[in-house]
Tab-separated table of C-alpha atoms and ligand atoms in Angstrom:
chain	number	residue	atom	x	y	z
A	1	MET	CA	145.016	110.065	108.918
A	2	ALA	CA	145.701	112.954	106.546
A	3	GLU	CA	142.645	115.103	105.837
A	4	ALA	CA	143.097	114.616	102.085
A	5	GLN	CA	142.680	110.856	102.443
A	6	ARG	CA	139.378	111.057	104.239
A	7	GLY	CA	136.026	110.818	102.536
A	8	LYS	CA	133.610	113.699	102.399
A	9	LEU	CA	129.989	114.028	103.335
A	10	VAL	CA	127.509	114.907	100.609
A	11	VAL	CA	124.174	116.203	101.875
A	12	ILE	CA	121.250	116.201	99.445
A	13	SER	CA	117.803	117.581	100.252
A	14	GLY	CA	114.763	118.611	98.278
A	15	PRO	CA	111.013	118.435	98.558
A	16	SER	CA	109.235	115.128	98.499
A	17	GLY	CA	108.160	114.373	94.918
A	18	VAL	CA	111.038	116.285	93.340
A	19	GLY	CA	112.602	113.051	92.099
A	20	LYS	CA	115.425	112.880	94.656
A	21	SER	CA	115.524	109.107	95.015
A	22	THR	CA	115.811	108.475	91.273
A	23	VAL	CA	118.542	111.069	90.909
A	24	VAL	CA	120.428	109.810	93.972
A	25	ARG	CA	120.280	106.188	92.772
A	26	GLU	CA	121.730	107.197	89.408
A	27	VAL	CA	124.476	109.358	90.949
A	28	LEU	CA	125.490	106.482	93.261
A	29	SER	CA	125.792	104.121	90.305
A	30	ARG	CA	128.254	106.507	88.609
A	31	PHE	CA	130.649	106.366	91.554
A	32	ASP	CA	130.337	102.742	92.514
A	33	GLY	CA	132.494	101.958	95.543
A	34	GLN	CA	133.681	105.567	96.023
A	35	LEU	CA	130.373	106.983	97.227
A	36	ARG	CA	127.838	105.217	99.408
A	37	LEU	CA	124.364	106.035	100.597
A	38	SER	CA	123.789	106.296	104.322
A	39	ILE	CA	120.746	104.198	105.224
A	40	SER	CA	118.687	106.295	107.612
A	41	ALA	CA	116.716	104.986	110.553
A	42	THR	CA	113.045	105.890	110.865
A	43	THR	CA	110.039	105.189	113.044
A	44	ARG	CA	107.623	105.378	110.119
A	45	ALA	CA	106.117	102.177	108.733
A	46	PRO	CA	107.599	100.693	105.562
A	47	ARG	CA	105.725	101.438	102.335
A	48	PRO	CA	104.988	98.553	99.973
A	49	GLN	CA	108.267	97.563	98.219
A	50	GLU	CA	110.428	99.071	100.964
A	51	GLN	CA	112.880	96.697	102.636
A	52	ASP	CA	114.426	96.993	106.061
A	53	GLY	CA	118.134	97.714	105.780
A	54	VAL	CA	117.846	98.701	102.126
A	55	HIS	CA	115.596	101.762	102.051
A	56	TYR	CA	115.636	102.500	105.759
A	57	ARG	CA	116.257	100.794	109.066
A	58	PHE	CA	112.723	100.646	110.392
A	59	LEU	CA	112.821	101.000	114.164
A	60	SER	CA	110.116	101.099	116.819
A	61	SER	CA	109.748	104.427	118.612
A	62	GLU	CA	111.233	102.798	121.709
A	63	GLU	CA	114.317	101.472	119.959
A	64	PHE	CA	114.832	104.792	118.201
A	65	ARG	CA	114.644	106.608	121.538
A	66	GLN	CA	117.119	104.244	123.202
A	67	ARG	CA	119.602	104.564	120.365
A	68	ARG	CA	119.200	108.337	120.434
A	69	GLU	CA	119.940	108.359	124.153
A	70	ARG	CA	123.034	106.220	123.562
A	71	GLY	CA	124.315	108.906	121.171
A	72	GLU	CA	124.181	106.652	118.112
A	73	PHE	CA	122.885	109.382	115.802
A	74	LEU	CA	124.942	111.990	113.973
A	75	GLU	CA	121.638	113.826	113.578
A	76	CYS	CA	118.044	112.901	114.179
A	77	ILE	CA	114.830	114.793	114.061
A	78	GLU	CA	111.080	114.504	114.086
A	79	VAL	CA	110.836	115.537	110.441
A	80	PHE	CA	108.807	118.704	109.886
A	81	GLY	CA	105.196	117.879	109.065
A	82	ARG	CA	105.599	114.095	109.190
A	83	GLY	CA	105.229	113.154	112.846
A	84	HIS	CA	107.900	110.457	112.605
A	85	TRP	CA	111.511	110.375	113.625
A	86	TYR	CA	114.300	110.047	111.078
A	87	GLY	CA	118.008	109.957	111.732
A	88	THR	CA	121.496	109.308	110.428
A	89	LEU	CA	123.406	106.705	112.416
A	90	TRP	CA	127.091	107.317	113.059
A	91	SER	CA	127.685	103.702	112.045
A	92	GLU	CA	126.514	104.596	108.525
A	93	VAL	CA	129.051	107.377	108.211
A	94	ARG	CA	132.145	107.226	110.398
A	95	PRO	CA	133.720	103.937	109.285
A	96	PHE	CA	133.396	104.898	105.628
A	97	LEU	CA	134.738	108.436	105.879
A	98	SER	CA	137.787	107.130	107.691
A	99	GLU	CA	138.340	104.671	104.808
A	100	GLY	CA	138.223	107.555	102.329
A	101	ILE	CA	134.781	106.609	101.030
A	102	TRP	CA	132.359	109.492	100.480
A	103	VAL	CA	128.972	109.218	102.150
A	104	LEU	CA	125.761	110.649	100.741
A	105	LEU	CA	123.013	111.691	103.149
A	106	GLU	CA	119.550	112.171	101.676
A	107	ILE	CA	117.957	114.049	104.547
A	108	ASP	CA	115.525	116.871	105.246
A	109	VAL	CA	116.461	120.545	105.540
A	110	ASP	CA	116.496	120.647	109.343
A	111	GLY	CA	118.677	117.531	109.594
A	112	ALA	CA	120.979	119.032	106.961
A	113	GLU	CA	121.334	122.191	109.030
A	114	ASN	CA	122.393	120.055	111.964
A	115	VAL	CA	125.047	118.271	109.868
A	116	LEU	CA	126.340	121.559	108.455
A	117	GLN	CA	126.937	122.759	112.012
A	118	GLN	CA	128.956	119.665	112.942
A	119	PHE	CA	131.098	119.173	109.848
A	120	SER	CA	133.225	121.888	108.330
A	121	ASP	CA	133.353	120.689	104.762
A	122	PRO	CA	130.239	118.812	103.632
A	123	ILE	CA	129.062	119.347	100.071
A	124	SER	CA	125.432	120.428	100.302
A	125	ILE	CA	123.060	120.240	97.348
A	126	PHE	CA	119.392	121.203	97.206
A	127	ILE	CA	117.288	119.725	94.392
A	128	ARG	CA	114.509	122.087	93.315
A	129	PRO	CA	111.487	121.290	91.203
A	130	ALA	CA	111.171	123.209	87.911
A	131	SER	CA	108.170	124.934	89.528
A	132	PHE	CA	105.802	124.477	92.419
A	133	GLU	CA	103.040	123.427	89.976
A	134	GLU	CA	105.316	120.738	88.578
A	135	LEU	CA	105.958	119.421	92.091
A	136	GLU	CA	102.223	119.214	92.759
A	137	ARG	CA	101.660	117.403	89.453
A	138	ARG	CA	104.351	114.851	90.319
A	139	LEU	CA	102.967	114.237	93.795
A	140	ARG	CA	99.503	113.642	92.333
A	141	ALA	CA	100.878	111.382	89.605
A	142	ARG	CA	102.296	109.041	92.255
A	143	ALA	CA	98.717	108.167	93.185
A	144	THR	CA	99.915	106.545	96.395
A	145	GLU	CA	98.936	109.455	98.599
A	146	THR	CA	95.702	110.732	100.056
A	147	GLU	CA	94.676	114.347	99.388
A	148	GLU	CA	95.527	115.169	102.993
A	149	SER	CA	98.984	113.721	102.621
A	150	ILE	CA	99.547	115.609	99.340
A	151	GLN	CA	98.554	118.877	101.003
A	152	ARG	CA	100.873	118.127	103.928
A	153	ARG	CA	103.773	117.361	101.577
A	154	LEU	CA	103.143	120.600	99.669
A	155	SER	CA	103.218	122.659	102.828
A	156	VAL	CA	106.433	120.905	103.908
A	157	ALA	CA	107.847	121.606	100.435
A	158	ARG	CA	107.161	125.327	100.875
A	159	HIS	CA	109.055	125.241	104.180
A	160	GLU	CA	111.967	123.370	102.574
A	161	MET	CA	112.219	125.645	99.561
A	162	GLN	CA	112.467	128.677	101.836
A	163	LEU	CA	115.632	127.165	103.316
A	164	ALA	CA	117.239	126.232	100.002
A	165	ASP	CA	119.755	129.052	100.029
A	166	ARG	CA	121.532	127.519	103.020
A	167	TYR	CA	122.895	124.931	100.594
A	168	GLU	CA	126.087	125.484	98.697
A	169	PHE	CA	124.496	124.293	95.438
A	170	GLN	CA	120.970	124.331	94.067
A	171	VAL	CA	120.123	122.108	91.111
A	172	VAL	CA	116.813	122.354	89.264
A	173	ASN	CA	115.412	118.951	88.363
A	174	ASP	CA	114.193	119.708	84.821
A	175	THR	CA	115.208	116.299	83.539
A	176	VAL	CA	116.742	113.427	85.493
A	177	PRO	CA	119.781	112.961	83.186
A	178	GLN	CA	120.661	116.669	83.381
A	179	THR	CA	120.274	116.759	87.164
A	180	VAL	CA	122.430	113.653	87.534
A	181	GLU	CA	125.044	115.243	85.286
A	182	ASP	CA	125.016	118.474	87.295
A	183	ILE	CA	125.474	116.651	90.600
A	184	CYS	CA	128.199	114.369	89.223
A	185	ASN	CA	130.049	117.452	87.971
A	186	ILE	CA	129.856	119.079	91.406
A	187	LEU	CA	131.265	115.917	93.014
A	188	THR	CA	134.071	115.408	90.506
A	189	ASP	CA	135.020	119.093	90.798
A	190	ARG	CA	135.384	118.465	94.529
A	191	GLY	CA	137.690	115.537	93.923
A	192	LEU	CA	135.501	112.429	93.824
A	193	ALA	CA	136.939	110.049	91.253
A	194	HIS	CA	134.698	108.406	88.648
A	195	ASP	CA	134.791	104.605	88.156
B	201	LIG	P1	110.033	109.635	103.375
B	201	LIG	O1	109.224	109.281	104.571
B	201	LIG	O2	109.176	110.190	102.252
B	201	LIG	O3	110.929	108.500	102.921
B	201	LIG	O4	111.054	110.795	103.794
B	201	LIG	C1	110.570	111.909	104.430
B	201	LIG	C2	111.644	112.954	104.641
B	201	LIG	O5	112.576	112.499	105.603
B	201	LIG	C3	112.451	113.319	103.400
B	201	LIG	O6	112.508	114.747	103.329
B	201	LIG	C4	113.801	112.754	103.683
B	201	LIG	O7	114.831	113.520	103.073
B	201	LIG	C5	113.867	112.860	105.188
B	201	LIG	N1	114.832	111.951	105.782
B	201	LIG	C6	115.087	110.667	105.437
B	201	LIG	N2	116.062	110.164	106.199
B	201	LIG	C7	116.440	111.166	107.046
B	201	LIG	C8	117.432	111.261	108.078
B	201	LIG	O8	118.190	110.336	108.385
B	201	LIG	N3	117.502	112.443	108.735
B	201	LIG	C9	116.716	113.502	108.447
B	201	LIG	N4	116.883	114.616	109.134
B	201	LIG	N5	115.791	113.448	107.476
B	201	LIG	C10	115.645	112.292	106.789
């Protein structure tokens, strides 16, 4: 298949609480059918409202390990500071790229590094908070986290933001509509067609 007909990988990372999921959902809706989200596998427990196969594929540690040993993951990692495994399954990526559909991976910085080493032309985007204080305010506003978990997320965020310059693009999430616009512009510039 000619290279030009194949889909591209889009890798998006950013600290927890930066508003990634909202932005990603909106970006996906702008390119319906042309761009799809890879559903990651994880060993962490589902949060309230999260559905298996929609937000993640929730696997036991044993099943995750077996699938890892069978080589089913494009990348997988015990995500920094979380103590759970997360990974991108080849089955979420390969069949779509070969159909010319672009695949968006919303993964952590270390997983992204792994993908960047395996693929020559992914589009990598890091979403930054307007400031570290703003990130802390957003994490606290969620009110779903314990103080310990907030502190852990903030220390992970510091680690992630130190690695942001490995990404081709950095977008500051001042407002969701502007961030969505910025990302859509990056993707259309790279050849992804709008609906
Ligand atoms: P959460 O548990 O809050 O949903 O996600 C925790 C972190 O795991 C986030 O930084 C998210 O980007 C990352 N993550 C989610 N799926 C994957 C994946 O498939 N691979 C990697 N490396 N990281 C992931």
